[in-house]
């Protein structure tokens, strides 16, 4: 069933691999003070765009760790990717009210009043639903002040997307070590933007929620990868080579897909995460790749890492440019 994944318990935590030998303490630069990347003559490939995003997340530093650190980190990521139960054990459980609500949203006999009553059991969720109803995305003509009005305005699909976002936020925002804490805010912001971009590019209809879910889950493996690094590595600078970025991204995506499959996420969503960016990928995977690109570009432009008129942005289609502009309006959590 499409939502059984939310009722599953995560796997038990596996013991962390041995810590790497500590080397010289290296302090990355302040992310806000990094200079924009040079303006390219042609749009970046998806691999190059991820590398720019990774460099911004982790802080570029001239004093890089020894080359053998790349191999050790990548080997540990490969090993973890073969054990999705252990990877899933590195993220928290979702609130108990979430599975109940998602089951109710599939029940056509449930009234708006019944849904409002269930949502009222969780004060955090009440605040989220009312806040969402008053967001620029819905732009109500008058402020929504109660849960009943919010439920009516959002509708079932809006509620499904909101509840999924509430469920996954702690998975990425959970406190961790140095790199997890450093990267989590930007990773979550990009996840929200990717999910919104995917839902907008889907054109609505039955596929909209799956598109949103794929965008929201795509970065779970990236967050797990940073948590793994925090367990095995004690310095404060990461490898920055193009080859490391490419392979790091591959393992992070692999982790996302395998964790999603373990959670019984719909097969089409798992397939989209696995195949996004590949030639001859299925439609949802192609849509996810577009949403991921648009959202990363939005993040990098807003961080002054690249220019608004860069070839990467200019190469977007008319629909992608519209969504790119829409993401600027999204309020941060």
Coordinates of N, CA and C in Angstrom, one line a residue, residues 169-254:
X169 N 10.9 16.4 7.8 CA 11.7 17.5 8.3 C 12.7 17.0 9.4
X170 N 12.2 16.3 10.4 CA 13.2 15.8 11.5 C 14.2 14.8 11.0
X171 N 13.9 14.1 9.9 CA 14.9 13.2 9.3 C 16.2 13.9 8.9
X172 N 16.0 15.1 8.3 CA 17.1 15.9 7.8 C 17.6 16.9 8.8
X173 N 16.7 17.4 9.6 CA 17.1 18.4 10.6 C 17.6 17.9 11.9
X174 N 17.5 16.6 12.1 CA 18.0 16.0 13.4 C 19.4 16.5 13.7
X175 N 19.7 16.7 14.9 CA 21.1 17.2 15.3 C 22.0 16.0 15.1
X176 N 23.2 16.4 14.7 CA 24.3 15.4 14.4 C 25.6 16.0 14.8
X177 N 26.6 15.4 14.1 CA 28.0 15.9 14.2 C 28.3 17.2 13.4
X178 N 29.5 17.5 13.3 CA 30.0 18.7 12.6 C 29.4 18.9 11.3
X179 N 29.6 17.9 10.4 CA 29.1 18.1 9.0 C 27.6 18.0 8.8
X180 N 27.0 17.2 9.6 CA 25.5 17.1 9.6 C 24.9 18.4 10.0
X181 N 25.4 19.0 11.1 CA 24.9 20.3 11.5 C 25.1 21.4 10.5
X182 N 26.3 21.3 9.9 CA 26.7 22.4 8.9 C 25.8 22.3 7.7
X183 N 25.5 21.1 7.2 CA 24.8 20.9 5.9 C 23.3 20.9 6.1
X184 N 22.8 20.5 7.2 CA 21.4 20.2 7.4 C 20.4 21.3 6.9
X185 N 20.6 22.6 7.4 CA 19.7 23.6 7.0 C 19.6 23.8 5.5
X186 N 20.7 23.8 4.8 CA 20.7 24.0 3.3 C 20.1 22.7 2.6
X187 N 20.4 21.5 3.1 CA 19.9 20.3 2.5 C 18.3 20.3 2.7
X188 N 17.8 20.7 3.8 CA 16.4 20.7 4.0 C 15.7 21.7 3.1
X189 N 16.3 22.9 3.1 CA 15.8 23.9 2.2 C 15.7 23.5 0.8
X190 N 16.8 22.8 0.3 CA 16.8 22.4 -1.1 C 15.8 21.2 -1.3
X191 N 15.6 20.4 -0.3 CA 14.6 19.3 -0.3 C 13.2 19.9 -0.5
X192 N 12.9 20.9 0.3 CA 11.6 21.5 0.2 C 11.4 22.2 -1.2
X193 N 12.4 22.9 -1.7 CA 12.3 23.5 -3.0 C 12.2 22.5 -4.1
X194 N 13.0 21.4 -4.0 CA 12.9 20.4 -5.0 C 11.5 19.7 -5.0
X195 N 11.0 19.5 -3.9 CA 9.6 18.9 -3.8 C 8.6 19.8 -4.4
X196 N 8.7 21.1 -4.0 CA 7.7 22.1 -4.6 C 7.9 22.2 -6.1
X197 N 9.1 22.3 -6.6 CA 9.4 22.4 -8.0 C 8.8 21.1 -8.7
X198 N 9.0 19.9 -8.2 CA 8.5 18.7 -8.8 C 7.0 18.7 -8.9
X199 N 6.4 19.2 -7.8 CA 4.9 19.2 -7.8 C 4.4 20.2 -8.8
X200 N 5.0 21.3 -9.0 CA 4.6 22.4 -9.9 C 4.9 21.9 -11.4
X201 N 6.0 21.3 -11.6 CA 6.3 20.8 -12.9 C 5.5 19.6 -13.4
X202 N 4.9 18.9 -12.4 CA 4.1 17.7 -12.7 C 2.8 18.1 -13.4
X203 N 2.3 19.3 -13.3 CA 1.1 19.7 -13.9 C -0.1 19.3 -13.1
X204 N 0.0 18.8 -11.9 CA -1.1 18.4 -11.1 C -1.6 17.0 -11.4
X205 N -2.7 16.7 -10.9 CA -3.2 15.3 -11.1 C -2.7 14.3 -10.2
X206 N -3.0 13.0 -10.4 CA -2.6 11.9 -9.5 C -1.1 11.8 -9.3
X207 N -0.2 12.3 -10.3 CA 1.2 12.1 -10.1 C 1.8 13.2 -9.3
X208 N 1.0 14.2 -8.9 CA 1.6 15.4 -8.2 C 2.2 15.0 -6.9
X209 N 1.5 14.2 -6.1 CA 2.0 13.9 -4.8 C 3.3 13.0 -4.9
X210 N 3.3 12.0 -5.8 CA 4.5 11.2 -6.0 C 5.7 12.1 -6.4
X211 N 5.5 13.1 -7.3 CA 6.5 14.0 -7.6 C 7.0 14.7 -6.4
X212 N 6.1 15.2 -5.6 CA 6.5 16.0 -4.4 C 7.3 15.1 -3.5
X213 N 6.8 13.8 -3.3 CA 7.4 12.9 -2.4 C 8.9 12.6 -2.8
X214 N 9.0 12.4 -4.1 CA 10.4 12.1 -4.7 C 11.3 13.2 -4.4
X215 N 10.9 14.5 -4.6 CA 11.7 15.6 -4.3 C 12.1 15.7 -2.8
X216 N 11.1 15.4 -2.0 CA 11.3 15.5 -0.5 C 12.3 14.4 0.0
X217 N 12.3 13.2 -0.6 CA 13.1 12.1 -0.1 C 14.5 12.0 -0.7
X218 N 14.6 12.7 -1.9 CA 15.9 12.6 -2.7 C 17.1 12.8 -1.8
X219 N 17.1 13.7 -0.8 CA 18.3 14.0 -0.1 C 18.5 13.3 1.2
X220 N 17.6 12.3 1.5 CA 17.8 11.5 2.7 C 19.1 10.9 2.8
X221 N 19.5 10.3 1.6 CA 20.8 9.6 1.6 C 22.0 10.6 1.7
X222 N 21.8 11.8 1.3 CA 22.9 12.8 1.4 C 23.1 13.1 2.9
X223 N 22.0 13.2 3.6 CA 22.1 13.5 5.0 C 22.7 12.4 5.8
X224 N 22.3 11.1 5.4 CA 22.9 9.9 6.1 C 24.4 9.9 5.8
X225 N 24.8 10.3 4.6 CA 26.2 10.2 4.2 C 27.0 11.2 5.1
X226 N 26.5 12.4 5.3 CA 27.2 13.3 6.2 C 27.2 12.8 7.7
X227 N 26.2 12.1 8.1 CA 26.2 11.6 9.5 C 27.2 10.4 9.6
X228 N 27.3 9.6 8.5 CA 28.4 8.6 8.5 C 29.8 9.2 8.6
X229 N 30.0 10.3 7.8 CA 31.3 10.9 7.9 C 31.6 11.4 9.3
X230 N 30.6 12.0 9.9 CA 30.8 12.5 11.3 C 31.2 11.3 12.2
X231 N 30.8 10.1 12.0 CA 31.1 9.0 12.8 C 32.5 8.5 12.6
X232 N 33.0 8.7 11.4 CA 34.3 8.1 11.1 C 35.5 9.1 10.9
X233 N 35.2 10.4 11.0 CA 36.1 11.4 10.6 C 36.0 12.6 11.5
X234 N 37.1 13.0 12.0 CA 37.1 14.1 13.0 C 37.7 15.4 12.6
X235 N 38.2 15.6 11.4 CA 38.6 16.9 10.9 C 37.5 17.7 10.4
X236 N 37.7 18.9 10.0 CA 36.6 19.8 9.6 C 36.8 20.3 8.2
X237 N 37.4 19.5 7.4 CA 37.5 19.8 5.9 C 37.3 18.5 5.2
X238 N 36.6 18.5 4.1 CA 36.3 17.3 3.4 C 37.0 17.3 2.0
X239 N 37.2 16.2 1.4 CA 37.7 16.2 0.0 C 36.9 17.0 -0.9
X240 N 37.5 17.6 -1.9 CA 36.8 18.5 -2.8 C 37.0 18.1 -4.3
X241 N 37.7 17.0 -4.6 CA 38.0 16.7 -6.0 C 36.7 16.4 -6.8
X242 N 36.8 16.6 -8.1 CA 35.6 16.4 -8.9 C 35.2 14.9 -8.8
X243 N 36.2 14.0 -8.8 CA 35.9 12.6 -8.8 C 35.2 12.2 -7.5
X244 N 35.7 12.8 -6.3 CA 35.0 12.5 -5.1 C 33.6 13.0 -5.1
X245 N 33.4 14.2 -5.6 CA 32.0 14.8 -5.6 C 31.1 13.9 -6.4
X246 N 31.6 13.4 -7.6 CA 30.7 12.6 -8.4 C 30.4 11.3 -7.7
X247 N 31.3 10.6 -7.1 CA 31.1 9.3 -6.4 C 30.3 9.5 -5.2
X248 N 30.5 10.6 -4.4 CA 29.8 10.9 -3.2 C 28.3 11.1 -3.6
X249 N 28.0 11.8 -4.7 CA 26.6 12.0 -5.1 C 26.0 10.7 -5.5
X250 N 26.8 9.8 -6.2 CA 26.2 8.5 -6.6 C 25.8 7.7 -5.4
X251 N 26.7 7.6 -4.4 CA 26.4 6.8 -3.2 C 25.2 7.5 -2.4
X252 N 25.2 8.8 -2.3 CA 24.1 9.4 -1.6 C 22.7 9.1 -2.3
X253 N 22.7 9.2 -3.6 CA 21.5 8.8 -4.3 C 21.1 7.4 -4.1
X254 N 22.1 6.5 -4.1 CA 21.9 5.1 -3.9 C 21.3 4.8 -2.5

